Short mmCIF file of C-alpha atoms in Angstrom, two decimals:
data_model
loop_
_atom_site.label_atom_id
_atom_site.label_comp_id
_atom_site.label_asym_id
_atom_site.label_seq_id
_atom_site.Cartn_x
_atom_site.Cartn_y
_atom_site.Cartn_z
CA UNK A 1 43.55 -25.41 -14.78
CA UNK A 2 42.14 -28.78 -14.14
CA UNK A 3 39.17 -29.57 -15.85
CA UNK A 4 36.91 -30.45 -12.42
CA UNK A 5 37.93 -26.41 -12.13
CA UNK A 6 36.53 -25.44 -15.66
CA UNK A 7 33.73 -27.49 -15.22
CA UNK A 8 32.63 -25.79 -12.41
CA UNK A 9 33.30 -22.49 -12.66
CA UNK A 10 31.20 -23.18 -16.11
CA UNK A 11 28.55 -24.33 -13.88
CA UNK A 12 28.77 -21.42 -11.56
CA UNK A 13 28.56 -19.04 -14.72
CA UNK A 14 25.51 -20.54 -16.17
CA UNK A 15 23.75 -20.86 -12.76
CA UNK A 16 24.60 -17.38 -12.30
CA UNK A 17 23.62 -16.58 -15.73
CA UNK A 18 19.99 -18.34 -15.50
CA UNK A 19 19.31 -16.60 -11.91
CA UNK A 20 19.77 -12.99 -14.28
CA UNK A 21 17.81 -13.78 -17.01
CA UNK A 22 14.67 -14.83 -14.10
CA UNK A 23 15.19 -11.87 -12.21
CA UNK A 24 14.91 -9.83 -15.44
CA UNK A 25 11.43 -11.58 -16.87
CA UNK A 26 9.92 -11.13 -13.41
CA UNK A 27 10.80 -7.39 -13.40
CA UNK A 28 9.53 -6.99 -17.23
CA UNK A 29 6.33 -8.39 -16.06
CA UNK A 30 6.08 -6.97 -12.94
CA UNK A 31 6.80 -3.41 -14.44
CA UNK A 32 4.32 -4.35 -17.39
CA UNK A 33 1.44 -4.78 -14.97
CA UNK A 34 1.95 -1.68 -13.08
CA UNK A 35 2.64 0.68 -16.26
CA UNK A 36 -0.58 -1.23 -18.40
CA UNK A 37 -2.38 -0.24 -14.76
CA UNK A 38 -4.73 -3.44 -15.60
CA UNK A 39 -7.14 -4.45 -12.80
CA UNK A 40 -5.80 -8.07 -13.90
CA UNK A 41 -2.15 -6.62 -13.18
CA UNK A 42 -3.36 -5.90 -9.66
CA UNK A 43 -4.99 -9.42 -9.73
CA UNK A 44 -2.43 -11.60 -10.99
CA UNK A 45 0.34 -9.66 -8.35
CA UNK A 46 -1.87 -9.68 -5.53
CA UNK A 47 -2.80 -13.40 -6.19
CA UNK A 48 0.95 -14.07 -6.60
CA UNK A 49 1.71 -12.83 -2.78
CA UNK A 50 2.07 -8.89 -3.50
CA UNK A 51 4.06 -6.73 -6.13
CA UNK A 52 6.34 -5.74 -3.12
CA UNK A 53 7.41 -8.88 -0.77
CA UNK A 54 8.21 -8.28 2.48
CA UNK A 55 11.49 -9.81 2.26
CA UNK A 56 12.94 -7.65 -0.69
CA UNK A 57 14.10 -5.05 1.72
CA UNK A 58 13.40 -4.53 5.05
CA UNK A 59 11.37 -0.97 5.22
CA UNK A 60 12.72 1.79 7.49
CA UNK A 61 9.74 2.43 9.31
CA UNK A 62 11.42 2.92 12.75
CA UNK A 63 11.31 6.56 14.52
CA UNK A 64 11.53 7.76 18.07
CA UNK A 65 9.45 8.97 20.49
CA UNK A 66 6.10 8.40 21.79
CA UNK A 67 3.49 6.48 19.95
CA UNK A 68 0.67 9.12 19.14
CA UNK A 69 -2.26 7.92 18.09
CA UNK A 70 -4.46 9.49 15.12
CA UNK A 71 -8.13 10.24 16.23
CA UNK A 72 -10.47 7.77 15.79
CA UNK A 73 -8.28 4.62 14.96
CA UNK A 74 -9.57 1.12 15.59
CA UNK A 75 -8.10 -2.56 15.67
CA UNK A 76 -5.42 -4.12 17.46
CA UNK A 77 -3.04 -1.47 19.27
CA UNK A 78 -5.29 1.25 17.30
CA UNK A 79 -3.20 0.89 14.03
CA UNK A 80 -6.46 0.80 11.79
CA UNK A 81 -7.74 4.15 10.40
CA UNK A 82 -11.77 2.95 9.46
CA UNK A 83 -13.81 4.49 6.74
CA UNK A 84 -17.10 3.67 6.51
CA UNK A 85 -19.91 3.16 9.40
CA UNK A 86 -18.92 1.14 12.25
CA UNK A 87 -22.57 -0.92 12.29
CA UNK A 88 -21.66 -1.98 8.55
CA UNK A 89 -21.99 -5.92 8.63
CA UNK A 90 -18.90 -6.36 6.31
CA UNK A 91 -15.45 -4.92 6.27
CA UNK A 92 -12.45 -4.69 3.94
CA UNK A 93 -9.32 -4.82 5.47
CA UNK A 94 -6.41 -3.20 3.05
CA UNK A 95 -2.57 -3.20 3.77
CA UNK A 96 -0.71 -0.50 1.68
CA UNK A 97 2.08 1.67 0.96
CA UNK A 98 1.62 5.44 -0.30
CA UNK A 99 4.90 5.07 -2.67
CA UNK A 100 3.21 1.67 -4.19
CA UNK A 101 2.60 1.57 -7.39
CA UNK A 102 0.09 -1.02 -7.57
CA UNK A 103 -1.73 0.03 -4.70
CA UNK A 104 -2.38 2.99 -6.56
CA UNK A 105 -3.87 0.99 -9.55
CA UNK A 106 -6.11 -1.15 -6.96
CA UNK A 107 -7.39 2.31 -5.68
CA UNK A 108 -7.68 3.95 -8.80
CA UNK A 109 -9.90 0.88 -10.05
CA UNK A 110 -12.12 -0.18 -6.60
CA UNK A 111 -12.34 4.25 -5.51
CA UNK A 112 -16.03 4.78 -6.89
CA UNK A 113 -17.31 0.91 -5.53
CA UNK A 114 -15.45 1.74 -2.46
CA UNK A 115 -16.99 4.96 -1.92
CA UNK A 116 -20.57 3.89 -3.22
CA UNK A 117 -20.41 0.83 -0.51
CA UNK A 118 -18.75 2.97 2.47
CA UNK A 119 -21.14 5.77 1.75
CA UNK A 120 -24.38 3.44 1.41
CA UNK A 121 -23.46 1.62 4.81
CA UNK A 122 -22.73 -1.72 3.49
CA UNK A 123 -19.04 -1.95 3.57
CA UNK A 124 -16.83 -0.42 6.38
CA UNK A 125 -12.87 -0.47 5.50
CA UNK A 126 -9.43 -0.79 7.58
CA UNK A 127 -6.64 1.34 6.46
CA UNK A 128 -3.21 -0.91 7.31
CA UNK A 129 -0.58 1.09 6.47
CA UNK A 130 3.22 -0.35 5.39
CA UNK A 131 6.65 1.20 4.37
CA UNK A 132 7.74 -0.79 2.07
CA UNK A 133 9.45 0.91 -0.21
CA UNK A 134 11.45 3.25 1.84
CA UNK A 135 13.28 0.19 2.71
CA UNK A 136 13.38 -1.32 -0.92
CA UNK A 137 13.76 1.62 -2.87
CA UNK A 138 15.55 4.49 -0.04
CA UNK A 139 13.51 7.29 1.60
CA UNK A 140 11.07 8.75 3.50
CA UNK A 141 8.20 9.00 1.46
CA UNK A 142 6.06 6.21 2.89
CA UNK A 143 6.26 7.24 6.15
CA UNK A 144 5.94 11.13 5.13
CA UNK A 145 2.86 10.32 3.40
CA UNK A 146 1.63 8.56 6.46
CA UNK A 147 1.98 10.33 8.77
CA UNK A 148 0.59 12.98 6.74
CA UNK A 149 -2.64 10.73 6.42
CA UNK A 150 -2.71 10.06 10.20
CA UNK A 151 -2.83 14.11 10.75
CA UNK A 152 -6.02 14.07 7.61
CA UNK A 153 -7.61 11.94 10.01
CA UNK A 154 -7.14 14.15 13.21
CA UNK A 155 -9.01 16.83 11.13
CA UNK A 156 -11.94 14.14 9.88
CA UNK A 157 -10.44 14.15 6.22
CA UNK A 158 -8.90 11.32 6.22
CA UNK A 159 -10.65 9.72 2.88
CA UNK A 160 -10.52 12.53 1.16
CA UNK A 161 -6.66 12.98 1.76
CA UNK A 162 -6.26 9.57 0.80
CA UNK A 163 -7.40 10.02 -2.25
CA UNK A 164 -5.61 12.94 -3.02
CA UNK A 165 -2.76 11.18 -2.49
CA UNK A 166 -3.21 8.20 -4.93
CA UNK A 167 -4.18 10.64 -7.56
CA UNK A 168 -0.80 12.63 -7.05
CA UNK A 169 1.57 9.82 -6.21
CA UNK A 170 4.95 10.19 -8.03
CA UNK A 171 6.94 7.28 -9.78
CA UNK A 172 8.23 4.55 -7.70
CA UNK A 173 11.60 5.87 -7.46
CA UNK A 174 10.85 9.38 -6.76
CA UNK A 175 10.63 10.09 -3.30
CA UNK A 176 8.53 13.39 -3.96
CA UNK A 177 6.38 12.66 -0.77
CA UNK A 178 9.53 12.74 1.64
CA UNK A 179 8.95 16.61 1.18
CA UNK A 180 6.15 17.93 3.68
CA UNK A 181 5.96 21.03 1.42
CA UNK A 182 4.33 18.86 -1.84
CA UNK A 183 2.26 17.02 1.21
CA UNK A 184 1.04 20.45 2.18
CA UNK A 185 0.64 21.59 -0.62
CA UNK A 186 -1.66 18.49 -1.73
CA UNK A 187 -3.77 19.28 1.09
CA UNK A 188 -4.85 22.17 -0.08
CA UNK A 189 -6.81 19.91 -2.56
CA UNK A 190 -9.03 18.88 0.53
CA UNK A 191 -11.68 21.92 1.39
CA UNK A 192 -10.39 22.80 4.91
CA UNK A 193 -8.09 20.59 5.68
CA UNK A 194 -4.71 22.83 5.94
CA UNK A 195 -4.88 24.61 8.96
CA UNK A 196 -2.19 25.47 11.55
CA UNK A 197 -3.22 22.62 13.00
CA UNK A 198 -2.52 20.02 10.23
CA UNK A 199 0.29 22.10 9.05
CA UNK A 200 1.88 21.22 12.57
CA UNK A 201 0.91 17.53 12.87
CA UNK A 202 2.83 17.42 9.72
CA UNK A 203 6.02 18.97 9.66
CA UNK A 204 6.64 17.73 13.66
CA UNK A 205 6.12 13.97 12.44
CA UNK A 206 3.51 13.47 15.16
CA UNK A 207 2.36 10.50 14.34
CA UNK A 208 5.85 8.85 12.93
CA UNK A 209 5.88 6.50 15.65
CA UNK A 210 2.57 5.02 15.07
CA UNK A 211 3.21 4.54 11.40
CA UNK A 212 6.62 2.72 12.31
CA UNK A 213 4.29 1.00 14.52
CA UNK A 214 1.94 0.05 12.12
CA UNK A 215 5.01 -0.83 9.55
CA UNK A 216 6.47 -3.44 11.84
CA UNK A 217 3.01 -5.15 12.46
CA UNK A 218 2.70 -5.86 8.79
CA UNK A 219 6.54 -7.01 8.87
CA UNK A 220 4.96 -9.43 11.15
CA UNK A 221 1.75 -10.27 10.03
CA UNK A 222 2.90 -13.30 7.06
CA UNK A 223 1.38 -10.66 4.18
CA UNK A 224 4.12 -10.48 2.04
CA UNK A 225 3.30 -7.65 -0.23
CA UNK A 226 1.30 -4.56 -1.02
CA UNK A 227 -1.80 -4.25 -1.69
CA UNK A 228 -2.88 -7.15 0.50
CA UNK A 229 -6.89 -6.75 0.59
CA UNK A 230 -9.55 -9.00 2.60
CA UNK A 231 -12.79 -9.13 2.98
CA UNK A 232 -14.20 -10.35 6.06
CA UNK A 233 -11.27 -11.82 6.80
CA UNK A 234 -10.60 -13.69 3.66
CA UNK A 235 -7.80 -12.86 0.73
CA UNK A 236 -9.94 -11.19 -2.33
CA UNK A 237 -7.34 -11.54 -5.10
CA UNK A 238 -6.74 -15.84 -5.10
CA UNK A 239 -8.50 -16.33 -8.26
CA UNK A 240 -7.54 -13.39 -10.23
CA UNK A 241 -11.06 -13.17 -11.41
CA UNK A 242 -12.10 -9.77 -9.27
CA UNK A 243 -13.66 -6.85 -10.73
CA UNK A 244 -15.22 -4.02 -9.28
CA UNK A 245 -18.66 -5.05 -10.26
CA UNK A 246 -18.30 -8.55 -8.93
CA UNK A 247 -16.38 -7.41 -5.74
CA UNK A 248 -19.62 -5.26 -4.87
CA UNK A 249 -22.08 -8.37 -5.61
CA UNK A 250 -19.60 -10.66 -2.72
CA UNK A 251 -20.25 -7.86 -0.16
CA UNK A 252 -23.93 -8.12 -1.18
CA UNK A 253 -24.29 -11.59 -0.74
CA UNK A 254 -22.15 -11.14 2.39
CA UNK A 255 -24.60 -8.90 3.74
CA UNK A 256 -27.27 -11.19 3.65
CA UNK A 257 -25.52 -14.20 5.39
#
């Protein structure tokens, strides 16, 4: 072998070699923020352009038939499901996956501000909804879950569902929401929510369509990971300095503008 050859398959070996050890300290870090469920996790992931990018895996949102609409949604083509009173002078728009782990921690740190600002009439919010990790990780669960949501809000519990939802979501890699049984069953968690009605919405998929829908917008809306969260129009997480407390004195101060 000549030596031009060693040199560079040598060269190829320790490229190769350095690309490893980077993918392996990004996922150490990235898996260290989700398990130490840090509000500065979500932060510093959010700031960095998502925990999930877009371009990891292309998600497998798409689904036949019509394009059904949940009750009630808002925003371009109707692919926003609002919480909060339509009069309220600011709104929070938030992109997110039901399988993602850090949109979990974002919820399970911003639920009671989120609720005490939607409630009081001061902050209305935009459900987005992606599928992320159907694509990156296999499955159904994403869109199972969504669709699931999307027949909460035909019955008016939509935030309540939601919430159920977060608080039950299984790891990552399990894709325990592709099962409408443990979606069902979760429901039961919501006073009144499963009825024939819901129970049917459900298991048919009515609303698959829409969530492909609403999965392809957000391939093609330049966010490039979940949770992607603005307010008013403008990215919350870019100088990893948010906290609850301080995110409810912006919408304040927004409020008075």
């Amino acid at each position: 072998m000549s030596e031009k050859n060693r040199e560079g398959k040598r060269t190829a070996r320790e490229r190769l070699a350095a690309e490893r050890k980077k993918q392996r300290t990004a996922e150490k870090r990235r898996r260290g923020l989700i398990v130490g469920g840090a509000v500065a996790g979500v932060l510093a992931l959010a700031a960095a352009g998502g925990v999930l990018a877009a371009s990891a895996g292309k998600d497998d949102g798409a689904s036949a038939g019509p394009v059904v609409t949940p009750s009630g949604a808002q925003g371009k083509d109707a692919l926003a499901i609002p919480v909060g009173e339509d009069g309220a002078r600011s709104t929070l728009t938030v992109w997110e996956d039901f399988r993602c782990p850090v949109c979990k921690t974002f919820e399970d740190a911003y639920r009671s501000t989120l609720h005490e600002l939607t409630d009081s009439g001061q902050l209305k919010i935009e459900y987005h909804f992606a599928t992320i990790i159907d694509g990156n990780m296999r499955g159904s669960g994403s869109l199972r879950a969504t669709n699931a949501a999307a027949c909460a809000q035909d019955a008016g519990k939509f935030p309540e569902y939601h919430d159920v939802l977060y608080q039950n979501q299984p790891q990552e890699a399990d894709d325990r929401f592709a099962d409408n049984g443990r979606l069902l069953d979760l429901a039961e968690k919501v006073d009144g929510l499963r009825t024939d009605a819901f129970e049917k919405c459900v298991e048919d998929g009515t609303h698959d369509s829409w969530v492909a829908k609403s999965a392809a917008a957000f391939r093609e809306s330049g966010h490039q990971g979940t949770p992607t969260v603005l307010l008013n129009g403008k990215q919350l997480f870019e100088d990893g300095t948010l906290t609850p407390d301080k995110f409810k004195r912006m919408v304040v101060e927004a409020n008075k503008a």
